[in-house]
XYZ file of N, CA and C in Angstrom:
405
model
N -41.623 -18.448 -49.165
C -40.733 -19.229 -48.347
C -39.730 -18.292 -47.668
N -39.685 -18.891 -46.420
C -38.886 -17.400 -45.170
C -37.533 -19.025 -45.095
N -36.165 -18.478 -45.371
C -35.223 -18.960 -44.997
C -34.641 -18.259 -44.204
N -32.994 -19.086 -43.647
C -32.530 -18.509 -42.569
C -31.650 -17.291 -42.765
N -31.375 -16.606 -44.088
C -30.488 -15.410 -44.342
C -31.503 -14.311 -44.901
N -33.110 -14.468 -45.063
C -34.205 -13.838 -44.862
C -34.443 -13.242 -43.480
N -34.463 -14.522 -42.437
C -34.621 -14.374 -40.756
C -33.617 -13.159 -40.873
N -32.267 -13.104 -40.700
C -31.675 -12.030 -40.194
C -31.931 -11.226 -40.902
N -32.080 -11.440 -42.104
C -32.395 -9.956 -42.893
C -33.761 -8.946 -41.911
N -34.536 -9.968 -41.751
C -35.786 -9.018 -40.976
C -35.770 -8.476 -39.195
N -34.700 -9.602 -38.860
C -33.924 -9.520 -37.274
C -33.453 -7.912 -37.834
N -32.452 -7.940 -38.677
C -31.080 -6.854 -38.852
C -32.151 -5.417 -38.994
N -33.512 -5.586 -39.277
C -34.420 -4.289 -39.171
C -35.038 -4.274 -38.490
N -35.357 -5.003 -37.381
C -35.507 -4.902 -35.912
C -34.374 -4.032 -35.196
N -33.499 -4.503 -35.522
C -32.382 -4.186 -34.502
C -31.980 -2.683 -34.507
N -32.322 -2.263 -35.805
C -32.215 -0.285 -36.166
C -32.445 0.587 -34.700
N -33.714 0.012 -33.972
C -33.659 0.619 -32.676
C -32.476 0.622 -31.342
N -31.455 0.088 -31.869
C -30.300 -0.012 -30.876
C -29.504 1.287 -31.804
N -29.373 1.407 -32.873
C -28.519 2.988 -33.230
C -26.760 2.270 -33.289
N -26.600 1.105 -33.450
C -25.456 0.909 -33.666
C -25.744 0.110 -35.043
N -24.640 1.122 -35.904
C -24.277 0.251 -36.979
C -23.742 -0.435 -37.669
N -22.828 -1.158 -36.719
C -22.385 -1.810 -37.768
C -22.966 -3.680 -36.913
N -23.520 -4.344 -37.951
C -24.041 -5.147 -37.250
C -23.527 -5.788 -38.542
N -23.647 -7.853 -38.129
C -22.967 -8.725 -38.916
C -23.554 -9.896 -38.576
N -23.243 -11.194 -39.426
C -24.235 -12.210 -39.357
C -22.872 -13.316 -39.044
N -21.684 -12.645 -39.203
C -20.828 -13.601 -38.848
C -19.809 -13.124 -37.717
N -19.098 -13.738 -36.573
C -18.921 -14.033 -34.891
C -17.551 -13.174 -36.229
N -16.820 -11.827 -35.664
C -15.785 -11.529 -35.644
C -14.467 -12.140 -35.614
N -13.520 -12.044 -36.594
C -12.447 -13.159 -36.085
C -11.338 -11.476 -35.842
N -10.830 -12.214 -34.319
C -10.239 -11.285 -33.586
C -8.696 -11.563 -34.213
N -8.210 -10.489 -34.589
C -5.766 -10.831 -34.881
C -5.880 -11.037 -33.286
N -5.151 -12.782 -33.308
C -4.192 -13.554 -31.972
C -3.068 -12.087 -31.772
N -2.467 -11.869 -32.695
C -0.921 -11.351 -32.361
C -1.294 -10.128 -31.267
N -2.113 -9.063 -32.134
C -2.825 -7.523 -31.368
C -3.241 -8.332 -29.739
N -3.987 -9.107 -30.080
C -4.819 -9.567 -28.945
C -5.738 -8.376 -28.201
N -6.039 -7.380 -29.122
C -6.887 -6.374 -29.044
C -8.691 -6.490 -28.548
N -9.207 -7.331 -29.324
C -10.275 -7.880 -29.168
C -11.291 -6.625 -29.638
N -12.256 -6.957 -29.444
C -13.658 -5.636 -30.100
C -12.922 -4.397 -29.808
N -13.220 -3.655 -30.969
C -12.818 -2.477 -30.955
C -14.013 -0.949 -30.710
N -15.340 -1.588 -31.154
C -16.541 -1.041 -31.277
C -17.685 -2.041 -31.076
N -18.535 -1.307 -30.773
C -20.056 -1.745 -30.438
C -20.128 -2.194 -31.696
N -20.961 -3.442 -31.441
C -21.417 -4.335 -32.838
C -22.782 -4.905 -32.389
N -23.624 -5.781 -33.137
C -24.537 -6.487 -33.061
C -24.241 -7.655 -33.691
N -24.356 -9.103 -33.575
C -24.035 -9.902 -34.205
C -25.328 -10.653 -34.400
N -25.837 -11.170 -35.454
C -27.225 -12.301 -35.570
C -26.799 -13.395 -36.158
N -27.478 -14.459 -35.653
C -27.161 -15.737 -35.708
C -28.902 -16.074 -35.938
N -28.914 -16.436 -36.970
C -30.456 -17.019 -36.816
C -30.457 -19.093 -37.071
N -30.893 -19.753 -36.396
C -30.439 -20.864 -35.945
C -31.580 -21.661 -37.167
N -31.159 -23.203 -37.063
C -32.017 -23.655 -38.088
C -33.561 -23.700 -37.751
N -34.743 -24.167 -38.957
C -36.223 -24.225 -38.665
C -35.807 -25.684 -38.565
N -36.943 -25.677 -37.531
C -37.740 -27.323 -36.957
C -39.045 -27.632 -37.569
N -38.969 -29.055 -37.772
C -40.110 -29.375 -38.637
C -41.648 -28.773 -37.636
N -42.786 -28.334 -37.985
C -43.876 -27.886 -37.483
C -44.848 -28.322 -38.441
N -45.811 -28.664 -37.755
C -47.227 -28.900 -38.762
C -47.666 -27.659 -39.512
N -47.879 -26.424 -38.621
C -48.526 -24.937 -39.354
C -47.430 -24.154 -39.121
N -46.522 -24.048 -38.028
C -45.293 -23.656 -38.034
C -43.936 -23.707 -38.046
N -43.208 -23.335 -38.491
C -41.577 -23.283 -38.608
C -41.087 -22.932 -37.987
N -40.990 -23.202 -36.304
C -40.009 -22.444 -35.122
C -38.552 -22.769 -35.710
N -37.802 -21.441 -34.739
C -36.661 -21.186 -34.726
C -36.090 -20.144 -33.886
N -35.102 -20.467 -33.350
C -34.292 -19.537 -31.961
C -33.288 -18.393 -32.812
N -33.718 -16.886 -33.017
C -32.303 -16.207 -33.323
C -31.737 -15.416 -32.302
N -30.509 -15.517 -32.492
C -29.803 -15.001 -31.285
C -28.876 -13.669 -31.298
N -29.402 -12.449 -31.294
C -29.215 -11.089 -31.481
C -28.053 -10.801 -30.299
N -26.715 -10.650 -30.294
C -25.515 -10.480 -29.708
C -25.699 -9.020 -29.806
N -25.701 -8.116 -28.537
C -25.244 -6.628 -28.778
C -23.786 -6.615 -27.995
N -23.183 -6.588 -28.830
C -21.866 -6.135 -27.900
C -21.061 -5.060 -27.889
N -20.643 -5.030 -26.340
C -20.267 -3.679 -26.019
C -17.942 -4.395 -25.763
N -17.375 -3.721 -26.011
C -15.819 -3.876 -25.936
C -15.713 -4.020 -24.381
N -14.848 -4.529 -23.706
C -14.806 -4.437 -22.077
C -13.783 -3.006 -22.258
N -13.608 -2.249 -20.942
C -12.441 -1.698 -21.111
C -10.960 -2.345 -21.378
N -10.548 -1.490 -20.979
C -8.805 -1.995 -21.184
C -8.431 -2.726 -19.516
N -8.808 -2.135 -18.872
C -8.830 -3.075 -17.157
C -9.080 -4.324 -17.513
N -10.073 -4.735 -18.351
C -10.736 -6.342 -18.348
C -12.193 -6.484 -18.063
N -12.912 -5.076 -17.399
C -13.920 -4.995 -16.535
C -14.874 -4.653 -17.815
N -16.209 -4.830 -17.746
C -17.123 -4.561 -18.946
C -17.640 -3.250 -18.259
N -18.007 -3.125 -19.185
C -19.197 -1.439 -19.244
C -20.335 -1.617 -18.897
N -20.425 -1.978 -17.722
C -21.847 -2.217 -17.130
C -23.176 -1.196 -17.588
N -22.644 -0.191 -17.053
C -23.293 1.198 -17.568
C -24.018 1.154 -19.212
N -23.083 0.876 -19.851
C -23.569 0.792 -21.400
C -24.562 -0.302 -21.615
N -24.010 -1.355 -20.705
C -24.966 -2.936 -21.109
C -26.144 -2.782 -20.397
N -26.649 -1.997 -18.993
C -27.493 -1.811 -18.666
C -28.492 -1.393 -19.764
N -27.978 0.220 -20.470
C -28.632 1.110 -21.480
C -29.143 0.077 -22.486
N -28.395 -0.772 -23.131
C -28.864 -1.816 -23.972
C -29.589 -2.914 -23.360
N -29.565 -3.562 -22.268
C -30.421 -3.950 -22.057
C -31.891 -3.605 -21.692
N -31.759 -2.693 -21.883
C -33.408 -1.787 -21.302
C -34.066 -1.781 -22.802
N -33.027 -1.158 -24.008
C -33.370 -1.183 -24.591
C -33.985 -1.964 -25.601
N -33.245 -2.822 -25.202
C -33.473 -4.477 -25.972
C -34.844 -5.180 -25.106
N -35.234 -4.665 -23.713
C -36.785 -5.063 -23.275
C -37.318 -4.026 -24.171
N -37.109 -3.004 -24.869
C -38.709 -2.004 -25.140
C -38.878 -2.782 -26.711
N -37.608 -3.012 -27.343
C -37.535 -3.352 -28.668
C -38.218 -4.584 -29.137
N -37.943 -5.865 -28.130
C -38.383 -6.659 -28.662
C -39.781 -7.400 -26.888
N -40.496 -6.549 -26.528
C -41.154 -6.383 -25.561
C -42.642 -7.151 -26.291
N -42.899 -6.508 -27.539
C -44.503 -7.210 -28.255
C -44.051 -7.903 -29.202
N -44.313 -8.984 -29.106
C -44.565 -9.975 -30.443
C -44.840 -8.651 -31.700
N -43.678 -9.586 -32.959
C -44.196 -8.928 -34.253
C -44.482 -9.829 -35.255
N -45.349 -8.970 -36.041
C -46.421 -10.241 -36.874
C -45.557 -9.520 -38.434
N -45.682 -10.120 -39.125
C -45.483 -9.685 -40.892
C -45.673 -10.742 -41.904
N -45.208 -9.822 -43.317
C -44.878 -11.026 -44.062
C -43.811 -10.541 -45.092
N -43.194 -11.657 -45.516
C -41.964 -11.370 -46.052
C -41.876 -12.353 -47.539
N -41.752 -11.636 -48.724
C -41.552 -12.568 -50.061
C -42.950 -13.490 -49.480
N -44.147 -12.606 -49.300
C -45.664 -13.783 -49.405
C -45.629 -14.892 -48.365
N -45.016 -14.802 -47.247
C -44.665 -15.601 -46.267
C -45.333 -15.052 -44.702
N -45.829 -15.727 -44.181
C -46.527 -14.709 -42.714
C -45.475 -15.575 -41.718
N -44.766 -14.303 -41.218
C -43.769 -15.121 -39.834
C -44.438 -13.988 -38.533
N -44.279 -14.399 -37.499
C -44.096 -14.430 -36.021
C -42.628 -13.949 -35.420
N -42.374 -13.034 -34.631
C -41.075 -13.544 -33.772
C -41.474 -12.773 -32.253
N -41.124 -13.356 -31.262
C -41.319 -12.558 -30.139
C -40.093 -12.730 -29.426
N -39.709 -12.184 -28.005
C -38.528 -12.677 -27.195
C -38.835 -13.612 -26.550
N -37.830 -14.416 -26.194
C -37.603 -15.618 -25.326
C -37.113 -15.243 -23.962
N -35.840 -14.868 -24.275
C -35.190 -14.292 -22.963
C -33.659 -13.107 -23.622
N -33.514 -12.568 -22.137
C -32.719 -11.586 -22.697
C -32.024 -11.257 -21.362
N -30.007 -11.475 -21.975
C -29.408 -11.200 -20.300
C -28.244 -10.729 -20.849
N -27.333 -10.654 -20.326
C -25.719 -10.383 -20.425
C -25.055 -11.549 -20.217
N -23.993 -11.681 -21.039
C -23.260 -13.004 -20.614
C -21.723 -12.272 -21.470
N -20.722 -13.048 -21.711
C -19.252 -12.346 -22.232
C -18.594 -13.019 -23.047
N -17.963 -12.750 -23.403
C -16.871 -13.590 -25.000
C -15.472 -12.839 -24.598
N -15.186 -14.097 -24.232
C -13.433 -13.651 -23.254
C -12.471 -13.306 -24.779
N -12.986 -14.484 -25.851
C -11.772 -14.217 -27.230
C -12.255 -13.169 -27.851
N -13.359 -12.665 -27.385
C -13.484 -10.908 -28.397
C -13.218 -9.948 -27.460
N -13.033 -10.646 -25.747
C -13.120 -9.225 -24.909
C -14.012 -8.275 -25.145
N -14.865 -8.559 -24.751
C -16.511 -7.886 -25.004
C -17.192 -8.540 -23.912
N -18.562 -8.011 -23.630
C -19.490 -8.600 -23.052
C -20.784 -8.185 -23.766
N -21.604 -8.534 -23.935
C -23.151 -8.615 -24.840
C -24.192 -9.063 -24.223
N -24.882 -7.926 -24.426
C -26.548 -8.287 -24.521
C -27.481 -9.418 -25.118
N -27.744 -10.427 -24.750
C -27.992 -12.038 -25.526
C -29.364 -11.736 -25.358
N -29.906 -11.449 -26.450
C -31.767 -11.459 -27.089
C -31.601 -12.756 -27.501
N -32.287 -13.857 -27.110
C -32.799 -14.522 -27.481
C -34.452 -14.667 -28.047
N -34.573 -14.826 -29.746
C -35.901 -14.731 -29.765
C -36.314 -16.105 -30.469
N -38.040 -16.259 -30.750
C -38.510 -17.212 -31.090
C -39.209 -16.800 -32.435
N -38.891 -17.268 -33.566
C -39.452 -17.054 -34.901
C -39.845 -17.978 -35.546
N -40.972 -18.083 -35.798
C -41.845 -18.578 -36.209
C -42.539 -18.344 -37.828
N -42.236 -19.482 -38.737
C -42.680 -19.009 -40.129
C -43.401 -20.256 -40.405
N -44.901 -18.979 -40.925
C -46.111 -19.919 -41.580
C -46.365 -21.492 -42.173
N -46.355 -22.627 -42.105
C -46.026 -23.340 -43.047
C -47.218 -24.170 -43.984
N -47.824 -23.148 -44.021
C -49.362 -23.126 -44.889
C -49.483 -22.918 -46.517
């Protein structure tokens, strides 16, 4: 049986090919007072609930790479480009496995930039599709 703190566990070793480490399963809580916002490149995973399936267990996880904006307000285009390229080679082929006797699926869905004004960041949004056996 593949649950949802399994999912990121096997997302969070996918993600080794981005070279940033410090990655987390929970959205940063930013100090109001500093109003500093991201301080460093992070990865954040969110792996969303399974839907009932006859042979499969879909599910959407949502791999956040985020990069800090500068201090202007303006993001690091430059950097989010680099990650986004990288994030097409990484998750580009469907991967097959199995995990604790379980056969899952995950491939990408889609993958863009979008921003988080309360972390002052902007991120790379992998959206993928995971899929566990239900045989």
């Amino acid at each position: 049986m593949i649950v949802t703190t399994d999912i990121e566990d096997i997302i969070l070793a996918a993600c080794q090919g981005f070279g940033i480490s410090k990655t987390t399963t929970e959205t940063p809580i930013i100090d109001g007072t500093t109003n500093s916002g991201l301080t460093e490149e992070m990865i954040i995973i969110h792996a969303k609930a399974q839907q009932d399936g006859k042979y499969w267990l879909p599910s959407f996880v949502e791999v956040n790479v985020c990069v800090p904006d500068f201090e202007s307000g303006n993001r690091n285009r430059n950097r989010l480009n680099e990650l986004e390229r990288m994030a097409e080679k990484i998750f580009l082929k469907p991967v097959a496995g199995v995990h604790d006797g379980t056969s899952y699926t995950f491939s990408r869905y889609s993958i863009g930039i979008e921003a988080d004004t309360s972390l002052k960041c902007h991120y790379v949004n992998c959206r993928l599709l995971f899929n566990v056996l239900n045989v």
